[in-house]
mmCIF file of N, CA and C in Angstrom:
data_model
loop_
_atom_site.group_PDB
_atom_site.id
_atom_site.type_symbol
_atom_site.label_atom_id
_atom_site.label_comp_id
_atom_site.label_asym_id
_atom_site.label_seq_id
_atom_site.Cartn_x
_atom_site.Cartn_y
_atom_site.Cartn_z
ATOM 1 N N MET A 244 0.805 -1.202 0.000
ATOM 2 C CA MET A 244 0.000 0.000 0.000
ATOM 3 C C MET A 244 0.859 1.283 0.000
ATOM 4 N N PRO A 245 1.939 1.375 0.783
ATOM 5 C CA PRO A 245 2.743 2.593 0.760
ATOM 6 C C PRO A 245 3.349 2.873 -0.614
ATOM 7 N N LYS A 246 3.736 1.799 -1.360
ATOM 8 C CA LYS A 246 4.298 1.995 -2.685
ATOM 9 C C LYS A 246 3.270 2.649 -3.610
ATOM 10 N N ASN A 247 2.033 2.201 -3.530
ATOM 11 C CA ASN A 247 0.961 2.756 -4.330
ATOM 12 C C ASN A 247 0.706 4.219 -3.959
ATOM 13 N N HIS A 248 0.786 4.515 -2.657
ATOM 14 C CA HIS A 248 0.591 5.879 -2.201
ATOM 15 C C HIS A 248 1.712 6.789 -2.718
ATOM 16 N N ALA A 249 2.935 6.274 -2.703
ATOM 17 C CA ALA A 249 4.075 7.056 -3.199
ATOM 18 C C ALA A 249 3.926 7.334 -4.688
ATOM 19 N N ARG A 250 3.442 6.363 -5.437
ATOM 20 C CA ARG A 250 3.233 6.558 -6.874
ATOM 21 C C ARG A 250 2.154 7.608 -7.133
ATOM 22 N N LYS A 251 1.077 7.549 -6.369
ATOM 23 C CA LYS A 251 0.007 8.542 -6.527
ATOM 24 C C LYS A 251 0.525 9.941 -6.215
ATOM 25 N N LYS A 252 1.351 10.054 -5.187
ATOM 26 C CA LYS A 252 1.920 11.358 -4.833
ATOM 27 C C LYS A 252 2.864 11.853 -5.928
ATOM 28 N N ALA A 253 3.673 10.942 -6.463
ATOM 29 C CA ALA A 253 4.594 11.314 -7.539
ATOM 30 C C ALA A 253 3.825 11.775 -8.776
ATOM 31 N N LEU A 254 2.743 11.091 -9.110
ATOM 32 C CA LEU A 254 1.919 11.488 -10.251
ATOM 33 C C LEU A 254 1.272 12.850 -10.017
ATOM 34 N N ALA A 255 0.762 13.067 -8.810
ATOM 35 C CA ALA A 255 0.151 14.362 -8.480
ATOM 36 C C ALA A 255 1.185 15.478 -8.560
ATOM 37 N N ASP A 256 2.399 15.206 -8.090
ATOM 38 C CA ASP A 256 3.464 16.213 -8.148
ATOM 39 C C ASP A 256 3.811 16.566 -9.591
ATOM 40 N N LEU A 257 3.909 15.546 -10.445
ATOM 41 C CA LEU A 257 4.205 15.797 -11.859
ATOM 42 C C LEU A 257 3.109 16.621 -12.522
ATOM 43 N N LYS A 258 1.865 16.282 -12.239
ATOM 44 C CA LYS A 258 0.746 17.021 -12.837
ATOM 45 C C LYS A 258 0.756 18.483 -12.379
ATOM 46 N N ASP A 259 1.027 18.704 -11.095
ATOM 47 C CA ASP A 259 1.055 20.074 -10.576
ATOM 48 C C ASP A 259 2.250 20.856 -11.115
ATOM 49 N N GLU A 260 3.406 20.209 -11.146
ATOM 50 C CA GLU A 260 4.631 20.900 -11.545
ATOM 51 C C GLU A 260 4.617 21.320 -13.010
ATOM 52 N N PHE A 261 4.149 20.407 -13.889
ATOM 53 C CA PHE A 261 4.218 20.669 -15.319
ATOM 54 C C PHE A 261 2.883 21.024 -15.948
ATOM 55 N N GLY A 262 1.803 20.918 -15.200
ATOM 56 C CA GLY A 262 0.486 21.226 -15.736
ATOM 57 C C GLY A 262 0.068 20.253 -16.822
ATOM 58 N N ILE A 263 0.388 18.979 -16.644
ATOM 59 C CA ILE A 263 0.051 17.962 -17.635
ATOM 60 C C ILE A 263 -1.089 17.084 -17.135
ATOM 61 N N LYS A 264 -1.696 16.363 -18.053
ATOM 62 C CA LYS A 264 -2.802 15.477 -17.705
ATOM 63 C C LYS A 264 -2.270 14.197 -17.059
ATOM 64 N N HIS A 265 -3.191 13.443 -16.480
ATOM 65 C CA HIS A 265 -2.831 12.234 -15.753
ATOM 66 C C HIS A 265 -2.120 11.213 -16.653
ATOM 67 N N THR A 266 -2.599 11.017 -17.867
ATOM 68 C CA THR A 266 -1.981 10.030 -18.760
ATOM 69 C C THR A 266 -0.549 10.424 -19.127
ATOM 70 N N CYS A 267 -0.306 11.723 -19.272
ATOM 71 C CA CYS A 267 1.047 12.195 -19.565
ATOM 72 C C CYS A 267 1.963 11.990 -18.352
ATOM 73 N N ALA A 268 1.439 12.230 -17.170
ATOM 74 C CA ALA A 268 2.225 12.029 -15.956
ATOM 75 C C ALA A 268 2.584 10.559 -15.777
ATOM 76 N N VAL A 269 1.636 9.663 -16.063
ATOM 77 C CA VAL A 269 1.903 8.219 -15.977
ATOM 78 C C VAL A 269 2.983 7.831 -16.983
ATOM 79 N N ALA A 270 2.870 8.311 -18.203
ATOM 80 C CA ALA A 270 3.849 7.983 -19.240
ATOM 81 C C ALA A 270 5.231 8.510 -18.872
ATOM 82 N N LEU A 271 5.297 9.717 -18.332
ATOM 83 C CA LEU A 271 6.573 10.294 -17.923
ATOM 84 C C LEU A 271 7.175 9.504 -16.767
ATOM 85 N N LEU A 272 6.372 9.158 -15.800
ATOM 86 C CA LEU A 272 6.849 8.401 -14.640
ATOM 87 C C LEU A 272 7.313 7.003 -15.048
ATOM 88 N N ASP A 273 6.684 6.408 -16.046
ATOM 89 C CA ASP A 273 7.022 5.052 -16.485
ATOM 90 C C ASP A 273 8.036 5.020 -17.626
ATOM 91 N N HIS A 274 8.574 6.166 -18.024
ATOM 92 C CA HIS A 274 9.544 6.189 -19.123
ATOM 93 C C HIS A 274 10.746 5.327 -18.738
ATOM 94 N N PRO A 275 11.181 4.415 -19.615
ATOM 95 C CA PRO A 275 12.191 3.420 -19.232
ATOM 96 C C PRO A 275 13.593 3.965 -18.967
ATOM 97 N N ASP A 276 13.993 5.033 -19.621
ATOM 98 C CA ASP A 276 15.353 5.557 -19.469
ATOM 99 C C ASP A 276 15.347 6.752 -18.519
ATOM 100 N N ALA A 277 16.082 6.644 -17.425
ATOM 101 C CA ALA A 277 16.091 7.700 -16.405
ATOM 102 C C ALA A 277 16.674 9.011 -16.936
ATOM 103 N N ASP A 278 17.734 8.939 -17.731
ATOM 104 C CA ASP A 278 18.325 10.161 -18.289
ATOM 105 C C ASP A 278 17.350 10.856 -19.230
ATOM 106 N N GLU A 279 16.703 10.062 -20.069
ATOM 107 C CA GLU A 279 15.712 10.643 -20.981
ATOM 108 C C GLU A 279 14.543 11.222 -20.204
ATOM 109 N N ARG A 280 14.163 10.571 -19.108
ATOM 110 C CA ARG A 280 13.052 11.064 -18.275
ATOM 111 C C ARG A 280 13.373 12.460 -17.749
ATOM 112 N N GLU A 281 14.608 12.658 -17.310
ATOM 113 C CA GLU A 281 15.018 13.988 -16.825
ATOM 114 C C GLU A 281 14.974 15.010 -17.956
ATOM 115 N N THR A 282 15.425 14.608 -19.134
ATOM 116 C CA THR A 282 15.410 15.511 -20.284
ATOM 117 C C THR A 282 13.979 15.867 -20.671
ATOM 118 N N LEU A 283 13.101 14.872 -20.667
ATOM 119 C CA LEU A 283 11.692 15.128 -20.996
ATOM 120 C C LEU A 283 11.062 16.085 -19.996
ATOM 121 N N ALA A 284 11.371 15.897 -18.713
ATOM 122 C CA ALA A 284 10.859 16.803 -17.688
ATOM 123 C C ALA A 284 11.389 18.218 -17.907
ATOM 124 N N ALA A 285 12.652 18.322 -18.294
ATOM 125 C CA ALA A 285 13.229 19.645 -18.563
ATOM 126 C C ALA A 285 12.540 20.308 -19.750
ATOM 127 N N TYR A 286 12.231 19.532 -20.787
ATOM 128 C CA TYR A 286 11.517 20.082 -21.941
ATOM 129 C C TYR A 286 10.133 20.586 -21.532
ATOM 130 N N LEU A 287 9.433 19.806 -20.722
ATOM 131 C CA LEU A 287 8.099 20.223 -20.272
ATOM 132 C C LEU A 287 8.175 21.500 -19.434
ATOM 133 N N GLU A 288 9.256 21.648 -18.708
ATOM 134 C CA GLU A 288 9.409 22.833 -17.855
ATOM 135 C C GLU A 288 9.862 24.053 -18.648
ATOM 136 N N MET A 289 10.786 23.854 -19.589
ATOM 137 C CA MET A 289 11.411 24.962 -20.292
ATOM 138 C C MET A 289 10.599 25.531 -21.445
ATOM 139 N N TYR A 290 10.070 24.642 -22.279
ATOM 140 C CA TYR A 290 9.472 25.077 -23.533
ATOM 141 C C TYR A 290 7.964 25.260 -23.403
ATOM 142 N N VAL A 291 7.498 26.407 -23.832
ATOM 143 C CA VAL A 291 6.085 26.751 -23.736
ATOM 144 C C VAL A 291 5.246 25.911 -24.697
ATOM 145 N N ASP A 292 5.820 25.559 -25.845
ATOM 146 C CA ASP A 292 5.064 24.810 -26.840
ATOM 147 C C ASP A 292 5.111 23.295 -26.637
ATOM 148 N N VAL A 293 5.809 22.815 -25.610
ATOM 149 C CA VAL A 293 5.827 21.389 -25.277
ATOM 150 C C VAL A 293 4.934 21.204 -24.054
ATOM 151 N N ASN A 294 3.726 20.662 -24.283
ATOM 152 C CA ASN A 294 2.724 20.573 -23.222
ATOM 153 C C ASN A 294 2.321 19.149 -22.853
ATOM 154 N N THR A 295 2.752 18.172 -23.637
ATOM 155 C CA THR A 295 2.380 16.791 -23.365
ATOM 156 C C THR A 295 3.619 15.908 -23.409
ATOM 157 N N TYR A 296 3.466 14.715 -22.872
ATOM 158 C CA TYR A 296 4.546 13.734 -22.899
ATOM 159 C C TYR A 296 4.928 13.418 -24.341
ATOM 160 N N ARG A 297 3.960 13.232 -25.203
ATOM 161 C CA ARG A 297 4.222 12.890 -26.606
ATOM 162 C C ARG A 297 5.015 13.993 -27.291
ATOM 163 N N GLU A 298 4.654 15.259 -27.058
ATOM 164 C CA GLU A 298 5.399 16.374 -27.659
ATOM 165 C C GLU A 298 6.835 16.402 -27.155
ATOM 166 N N ALA A 299 7.036 16.110 -25.878
ATOM 167 C CA ALA A 299 8.380 16.085 -25.321
ATOM 168 C C ALA A 299 9.203 14.957 -25.939
ATOM 169 N N VAL A 300 8.608 13.780 -26.089
ATOM 170 C CA VAL A 300 9.306 12.649 -26.709
ATOM 171 C C VAL A 300 9.633 12.958 -28.162
ATOM 172 N N ASP A 301 8.701 13.534 -28.883
ATOM 173 C CA ASP A 301 8.945 13.896 -30.285
ATOM 174 C C ASP A 301 10.101 14.880 -30.400
ATOM 175 N N TYR A 302 10.151 15.866 -29.520
ATOM 176 C CA TYR A 302 11.233 16.852 -29.540
ATOM 177 C C TYR A 302 12.564 16.184 -29.201
ATOM 178 N N LEU A 303 12.550 15.272 -28.227
ATOM 179 C CA LEU A 303 13.768 14.552 -27.860
ATOM 180 C C LEU A 303 14.285 13.725 -29.027
ATOM 181 N N ARG A 304 13.408 12.998 -29.696
ATOM 182 C CA ARG A 304 13.820 12.181 -30.845
ATOM 183 C C ARG A 304 14.336 13.055 -31.981
ATOM 184 N N GLN A 305 13.727 14.220 -32.162
ATOM 185 C CA GLN A 305 14.191 15.157 -33.186
ATOM 186 C C GLN A 305 15.609 15.629 -32.854
ATOM 187 N N GLU A 306 15.862 15.941 -31.596
ATOM 188 C CA GLU A 306 17.199 16.360 -31.172
ATOM 189 C C GLU A 306 18.216 15.231 -31.345
ATOM 190 N N GLN A 307 17.817 14.018 -30.996
ATOM 191 C CA GLN A 307 18.726 12.874 -31.107
ATOM 192 C C GLN A 307 19.041 12.543 -32.563
ATOM 193 N N ASN A 308 18.100 12.748 -33.468
ATOM 194 C CA ASN A 308 18.305 12.421 -34.876
ATOM 195 C C ASN A 308 18.947 13.546 -35.680
ATOM 196 N N ASP A 309 19.099 14.714 -35.094
ATOM 197 C CA ASP A 309 19.711 15.844 -35.776
ATOM 198 C C ASP A 309 21.189 15.530 -36.024
ATOM 199 N N PRO A 310 21.650 15.602 -37.278
ATOM 200 C CA PRO A 310 23.060 15.288 -37.574
ATOM 201 C C PRO A 310 24.042 16.168 -36.798
ATOM 202 N N ALA A 311 23.672 17.378 -36.481
ATOM 203 C CA ALA A 311 24.568 18.256 -35.733
ATOM 204 C C ALA A 311 24.799 17.763 -34.307
ATOM 205 N N ASN A 312 23.899 16.938 -33.794
ATOM 206 C CA ASN A 312 24.039 16.416 -32.435
ATOM 207 C C ASN A 312 24.695 15.039 -32.377
ATOM 208 N N GLN A 313 25.093 14.496 -33.529
ATOM 209 C CA GLN A 313 25.753 13.193 -33.554
ATOM 210 C C GLN A 313 27.209 13.361 -33.128
ATOM 211 N N VAL A 314 27.688 12.462 -32.309
ATOM 212 C CA VAL A 314 29.063 12.539 -31.794
ATOM 213 C C VAL A 314 30.030 12.186 -32.907
ATOM 214 N N MET A 315 30.990 13.093 -33.143
ATOM 215 C CA MET A 315 31.986 12.849 -34.183
ATOM 216 C C MET A 315 33.269 12.261 -33.611
ATOM 217 N N CYS A 316 33.536 12.484 -32.339
ATOM 218 C CA CYS A 316 34.760 11.980 -31.717
ATOM 219 C C CYS A 316 34.408 11.401 -30.350
ATOM 220 N N ARG A 317 34.653 10.123 -30.179
ATOM 221 C CA ARG A 317 34.348 9.458 -28.909
ATOM 222 C C ARG A 317 35.322 9.858 -27.811
ATOM 223 N N THR A 318 36.499 10.345 -28.163
ATOM 224 C CA THR A 318 37.500 10.726 -27.169
ATOM 225 C C THR A 318 37.117 12.007 -26.443
ATOM 226 N N CYS A 319 36.790 13.052 -27.211
ATOM 227 C CA CYS A 319 36.492 14.348 -26.596
ATOM 228 C C CYS A 319 34.999 14.618 -26.489
ATOM 229 N N GLY A 320 34.186 13.876 -27.238
ATOM 230 C CA GLY A 320 32.740 14.043 -27.157
ATOM 231 C C GLY A 320 32.176 15.163 -28.010
ATOM 232 N N TRP A 321 32.995 15.767 -28.862
ATOM 233 C CA TRP A 321 32.490 16.841 -29.720
ATOM 234 C C TRP A 321 31.512 16.277 -30.734
ATOM 235 N N THR A 322 30.489 17.070 -31.044
ATOM 236 C CA THR A 322 29.495 16.678 -32.037
ATOM 237 C C THR A 322 29.794 17.381 -33.350
ATOM 238 N N TYR A 323 29.088 16.982 -34.391
ATOM 239 C CA TYR A 323 29.289 17.617 -35.699
ATOM 240 C C TYR A 323 28.863 19.080 -35.686
ATOM 241 N N GLY A 324 28.015 19.465 -34.781
ATOM 242 C CA GLY A 324 27.623 20.865 -34.653
ATOM 243 C C GLY A 324 28.703 21.723 -34.005
ATOM 244 N N MET A 325 29.698 21.086 -33.405
ATOM 245 C CA MET A 325 30.770 21.802 -32.723
ATOM 246 C C MET A 325 32.063 21.825 -33.544
ATOM 247 N N VAL A 326 32.066 21.218 -34.729
ATOM 248 C CA VAL A 326 33.274 21.032 -35.515
ATOM 249 C C VAL A 326 34.008 22.355 -35.748
ATOM 250 N N CYS A 327 35.335 22.291 -35.661
ATOM 251 C CA CYS A 327 36.174 23.476 -35.884
ATOM 252 C C CYS A 327 36.588 23.512 -37.354
ATOM 253 N N PRO A 328 36.243 24.563 -38.062
ATOM 254 C CA PRO A 328 36.599 24.639 -39.480
ATOM 255 C C PRO A 328 38.058 25.042 -39.714
ATOM 256 N N GLU A 329 38.786 25.375 -38.650
ATOM 257 C CA GLU A 329 40.131 25.908 -38.821
ATOM 258 C C GLU A 329 41.245 24.899 -38.578
ATOM 259 N N CYS A 330 40.924 23.666 -38.196
ATOM 260 C CA CYS A 330 41.990 22.699 -37.951
ATOM 261 C C CYS A 330 41.724 21.404 -38.717
ATOM 262 N N THR A 331 42.732 20.545 -38.768
ATOM 263 C CA THR A 331 42.620 19.327 -39.560
ATOM 264 C C THR A 331 41.734 18.282 -38.904
ATOM 265 N N LYS A 332 41.841 18.108 -37.597
ATOM 266 C CA LYS A 332 41.022 17.112 -36.911
ATOM 267 C C LYS A 332 39.577 17.580 -36.767
ATOM 268 N N GLY A 333 39.404 18.850 -36.433
ATOM 269 C CA GLY A 333 38.061 19.419 -36.310
ATOM 270 C C GLY A 333 37.406 19.198 -34.971
ATOM 271 N N CYS A 334 38.080 18.508 -34.042
ATOM 272 C CA CYS A 334 37.448 18.228 -32.757
ATOM 273 C C CYS A 334 38.287 18.773 -31.600
ATOM 274 N N GLY A 335 37.819 18.533 -30.401
ATOM 275 C CA GLY A 335 38.474 19.048 -29.203
ATOM 276 C C GLY A 335 39.777 18.369 -28.863
ATOM 277 N N CYS A 336 40.108 17.286 -29.550
ATOM 278 C CA CYS A 336 41.383 16.595 -29.299
ATOM 279 C C CYS A 336 42.571 17.391 -29.837
ATOM 280 N N GLU A 337 42.320 18.321 -30.719
ATOM 281 C CA GLU A 337 43.375 19.135 -31.311
ATOM 282 C C GLU A 337 43.666 20.323 -30.383
ATOM 283 N N TYR A 338 44.702 20.200 -29.553
ATOM 284 C CA TYR A 338 45.001 21.233 -28.561
ATOM 285 C C TYR A 338 45.837 22.378 -29.118
ATOM 286 N N ASN A 339 46.457 22.195 -30.266
ATOM 287 C CA ASN A 339 47.308 23.241 -30.824
ATOM 288 C C ASN A 339 46.539 24.238 -31.672
ATOM 289 N N CYS A 340 45.291 23.966 -31.956
ATOM 290 C CA CYS A 340 44.492 24.866 -32.783
ATOM 291 C C CYS A 340 44.115 26.107 -31.976
ATOM 292 N N THR A 341 44.297 27.256 -32.591
ATOM 293 C CA THR A 341 43.939 28.516 -31.934
ATOM 294 C C THR A 341 42.659 29.095 -32.537
ATOM 295 N N GLY A 342 41.908 28.264 -33.220
ATOM 296 C CA GLY A 342 40.679 28.706 -33.875
ATOM 297 C C GLY A 342 39.627 29.159 -32.880
ATOM 298 N N TRP A 343 38.666 29.912 -33.384
ATOM 299 C CA TRP A 343 37.628 30.500 -32.531
ATOM 300 C C TRP A 343 36.793 29.431 -31.856
ATOM 301 N N ARG A 344 36.547 28.290 -32.519
ATOM 302 C CA ARG A 344 35.709 27.254 -31.925
ATOM 303 C C ARG A 344 36.398 26.631 -30.706
ATOM 304 N N HIS A 345 37.693 26.437 -30.798
ATOM 305 C CA HIS A 345 38.426 25.862 -29.664
ATOM 306 C C HIS A 345 38.456 26.840 -28.489
ATOM 307 N N GLN A 346 38.648 28.105 -28.780
ATOM 308 C CA GLN A 346 38.636 29.111 -27.707
ATOM 309 C C GLN A 346 37.260 29.173 -27.056
ATOM 310 N N GLU A 347 36.224 29.112 -27.868
ATOM 311 C CA GLU A 347 34.852 29.154 -27.363
ATOM 312 C C GLU A 347 34.569 27.954 -26.458
ATOM 313 N N MET A 348 34.978 26.778 -26.870
ATOM 314 C CA MET A 348 34.719 25.571 -26.093
ATOM 315 C C MET A 348 35.578 25.526 -24.825
ATOM 316 N N ARG A 349 36.808 26.009 -24.892
ATOM 317 C CA ARG A 349 37.646 26.060 -23.686
ATOM 318 C C ARG A 349 37.031 26.992 -22.648
ATOM 319 N N ALA A 350 36.504 28.104 -23.111
ATOM 320 C CA ALA A 350 35.876 29.046 -22.185
ATOM 321 C C ALA A 350 34.621 28.450 -21.569
ATOM 322 N N ALA A 351 33.859 27.713 -22.356
ATOM 323 C CA ALA A 351 32.612 27.121 -21.859
ATOM 324 C C ALA A 351 32.865 25.986 -20.874
ATOM 325 N N THR A 352 33.944 25.232 -21.094
ATOM 326 C CA THR A 352 34.226 24.085 -20.225
ATOM 327 C C THR A 352 35.157 24.427 -19.080
ATOM 328 N N GLY A 353 35.728 25.619 -19.080
ATOM 329 C CA GLY A 353 36.639 25.994 -18.003
ATOM 330 C C GLY A 353 38.036 25.438 -18.196
ATOM 331 N N ASP A 354 38.375 25.016 -19.408
ATOM 332 C CA ASP A 354 39.697 24.483 -19.703
ATOM 333 C C ASP A 354 40.631 25.653 -19.975
ATOM 334 N N HIS A 355 41.605 25.854 -19.117
ATOM 335 C CA HIS A 355 42.489 27.019 -19.222
ATOM 336 C C HIS A 355 43.920 26.614 -19.526
ATOM 337 N N ASP A 356 44.119 25.457 -20.144
ATOM 338 C CA ASP A 356 45.460 24.975 -20.438
ATOM 339 C C ASP A 356 46.170 25.831 -21.472
ATOM 340 N N ASP A 357 45.435 26.611 -22.261
ATOM 341 C CA ASP A 357 46.048 27.385 -23.325
ATOM 342 C C ASP A 357 46.694 28.677 -22.823
ATOM 343 N N ASP A 358 46.469 29.084 -21.598
ATOM 344 C CA ASP A 358 47.042 30.309 -21.061
ATOM 345 C C ASP A 358 48.046 29.963 -19.967
ATOM 346 N N PRO A 359 49.330 30.213 -20.203
ATOM 347 C CA PRO A 359 50.341 29.840 -19.205
ATOM 348 C C PRO A 359 50.253 30.653 -17.913
ATOM 349 N N ASN A 360 49.609 31.809 -17.961
ATOM 350 C CA ASN A 360 49.503 32.647 -16.765
ATOM 351 C C ASN A 360 48.272 32.335 -15.921
ATOM 352 N N ALA A 361 47.383 31.532 -16.439
ATOM 353 C CA ALA A 361 46.152 31.231 -15.714
ATOM 354 C C ALA A 361 46.375 30.126 -14.693
ATOM 355 N N CYS A 362 45.641 30.202 -13.619
ATOM 356 C CA CYS A 362 45.664 29.154 -12.599
ATOM 357 C C CYS A 362 45.100 27.877 -13.224
ATOM 358 N N PRO A 363 45.768 26.744 -13.073
ATOM 359 C CA PRO A 363 45.261 25.517 -13.680
ATOM 360 C C PRO A 363 43.947 25.031 -13.069
ATOM 361 N N GLU A 364 43.620 25.478 -11.875
ATOM 362 C CA GLU A 364 42.386 25.058 -11.213
ATOM 363 C C GLU A 364 41.183 25.902 -11.627
ATOM 364 N N CYS A 365 41.300 27.230 -11.486
ATOM 365 C CA CYS A 365 40.140 28.098 -11.721
ATOM 366 C C CYS A 365 40.288 29.010 -12.929
ATOM 367 N N GLY A 366 41.491 29.123 -13.494
ATOM 368 C CA GLY A 366 41.703 29.966 -14.654
ATOM 369 C C GLY A 366 41.908 31.434 -14.340
ATOM 370 N N ALA A 367 41.921 31.799 -13.083
ATOM 371 C CA ALA A 367 42.086 33.200 -12.695
ATOM 372 C C ALA A 367 43.471 33.699 -13.089
ATOM 373 N N GLY A 368 43.532 34.976 -13.450
ATOM 374 C CA GLY A 368 44.795 35.596 -13.804
ATOM 375 C C GLY A 368 45.190 35.394 -15.243
ATOM 376 N N GLY A 369 44.408 34.685 -16.005
ATOM 377 C CA GLY A 369 44.733 34.438 -17.404
ATOM 378 C C GLY A 369 44.459 35.656 -18.251
ATOM 379 N N GLY A 370 43.255 35.733 -18.802
ATOM 380 C CA GLY A 370 42.879 36.850 -19.652
ATOM 381 C C GLY A 370 42.518 38.086 -18.857
ATOM 382 N N ASP A 371 42.205 37.917 -17.582
ATOM 383 C CA ASP A 371 41.817 39.026 -16.722
ATOM 384 C C ASP A 371 42.962 39.345 -15.769
ATOM 385 N N PRO A 372 43.628 40.497 -15.943
ATOM 386 C CA PRO A 372 44.765 40.801 -15.073
ATOM 387 C C PRO A 372 44.362 41.021 -13.617
ATOM 388 N N TYR A 373 43.085 41.259 -13.362
ATOM 389 C CA TYR A 373 42.631 41.482 -11.992
ATOM 390 C C TYR A 373 42.034 40.223 -11.370
ATOM 391 N N GLY A 374 42.000 39.142 -12.126
ATOM 392 C CA GLY A 374 41.464 37.888 -11.603
ATOM 393 C C GLY A 374 42.367 37.346 -10.516
ATOM 394 N N GLU A 375 41.783 37.002 -9.399
ATOM 395 C CA GLU A 375 42.572 36.538 -8.269
ATOM 396 C C GLU A 375 42.232 35.078 -7.976
ATOM 397 N N CYS A 376 43.249 34.253 -7.925
ATOM 398 C CA CYS A 376 43.067 32.842 -7.643
ATOM 399 C C CYS A 376 42.764 32.659 -6.156
ATOM 400 N N VAL A 377 41.731 31.891 -5.885
ATOM 401 C CA VAL A 377 41.369 31.603 -4.503
ATOM 402 C C VAL A 377 41.389 30.093 -4.246
ATOM 403 N N CYS A 378 42.088 29.370 -5.094
ATOM 404 C CA CYS A 378 42.125 27.913 -4.956
ATOM 405 C C CYS A 378 42.935 27.471 -3.742
ATOM 406 N N TYR A 379 44.000 28.170 -3.475
ATOM 407 C CA TYR A 379 44.865 27.790 -2.369
ATOM 408 C C TYR A 379 44.776 28.859 -1.293
ATOM 409 N N GLY A 380 44.007 28.584 -0.260
ATOM 410 C CA GLY A 380 43.780 29.564 0.799
ATOM 411 C C GLY A 380 45.037 29.815 1.599
ATOM 412 N N TYR A 381 45.187 31.033 2.055
ATOM 413 C CA TYR A 381 46.320 31.389 2.896
ATOM 414 C C TYR A 381 45.907 31.271 4.332
ATOM 415 N N GLU A 382 46.817 30.804 5.159
ATOM 416 C CA GLU A 382 46.485 30.650 6.568
ATOM 417 C C GLU A 382 46.493 32.013 7.229
ATOM 418 N N ALA A 383 45.430 32.287 7.944
ATOM 419 C CA ALA A 383 45.313 33.554 8.648
ATOM 420 C C ALA A 383 46.074 33.472 9.966
ATOM 421 N N VAL A 384 46.163 34.572 10.625
ATOM 422 C CA VAL A 384 46.838 34.617 11.921
ATOM 423 C C VAL A 384 46.099 33.694 12.892
ATOM 424 N N GLY A 385 46.852 32.868 13.591
ATOM 425 C CA GLY A 385 46.230 31.952 14.550
ATOM 426 C C GLY A 385 46.015 30.579 13.965
ATOM 427 N N GLY A 386 46.414 30.355 12.706
ATOM 428 C CA GLY A 386 46.336 29.024 12.118
ATOM 429 C C GLY A 386 45.011 28.677 11.457
ATOM 430 N N ALA A 387 44.024 29.545 11.494
ATOM 431 C CA ALA A 387 42.732 29.260 10.851
ATOM 432 C C ALA A 387 42.766 29.737 9.420
ATOM 433 N N ALA A 388 42.164 28.997 8.553
ATOM 434 C CA ALA A 388 42.168 29.366 7.131
ATOM 435 C C ALA A 388 40.945 30.192 6.793
#
């Protein structure tokens, strides 16, 4: 009985949170892939034009089938939509490329290996001369950090 009660509460929460009907909440709760379930919930929350479970699944399948979202390199995980037109490999494995796509992706991922002056942990002090690294705390008077 408690399991059934928990399911009813979960269904009620989904209906209230996303404003969906009972059948959509059941389908979302019973979706077999947990990662996809989270993505579907995010679509229902984010997009105004996605109002049902079926619309969310259709949008997910459209995203998955889009050639730009297909993984081109299993090592770095770059997709064809991220390809760099300025280097021979075209993916994130090419560390010597100074192309705009590589700079853009390094900034987005927090990878600061390309700047010798930047802190390897947080990237502070690299492009920003006033950036202050706070990765290694200094001990204050009395031994407390």
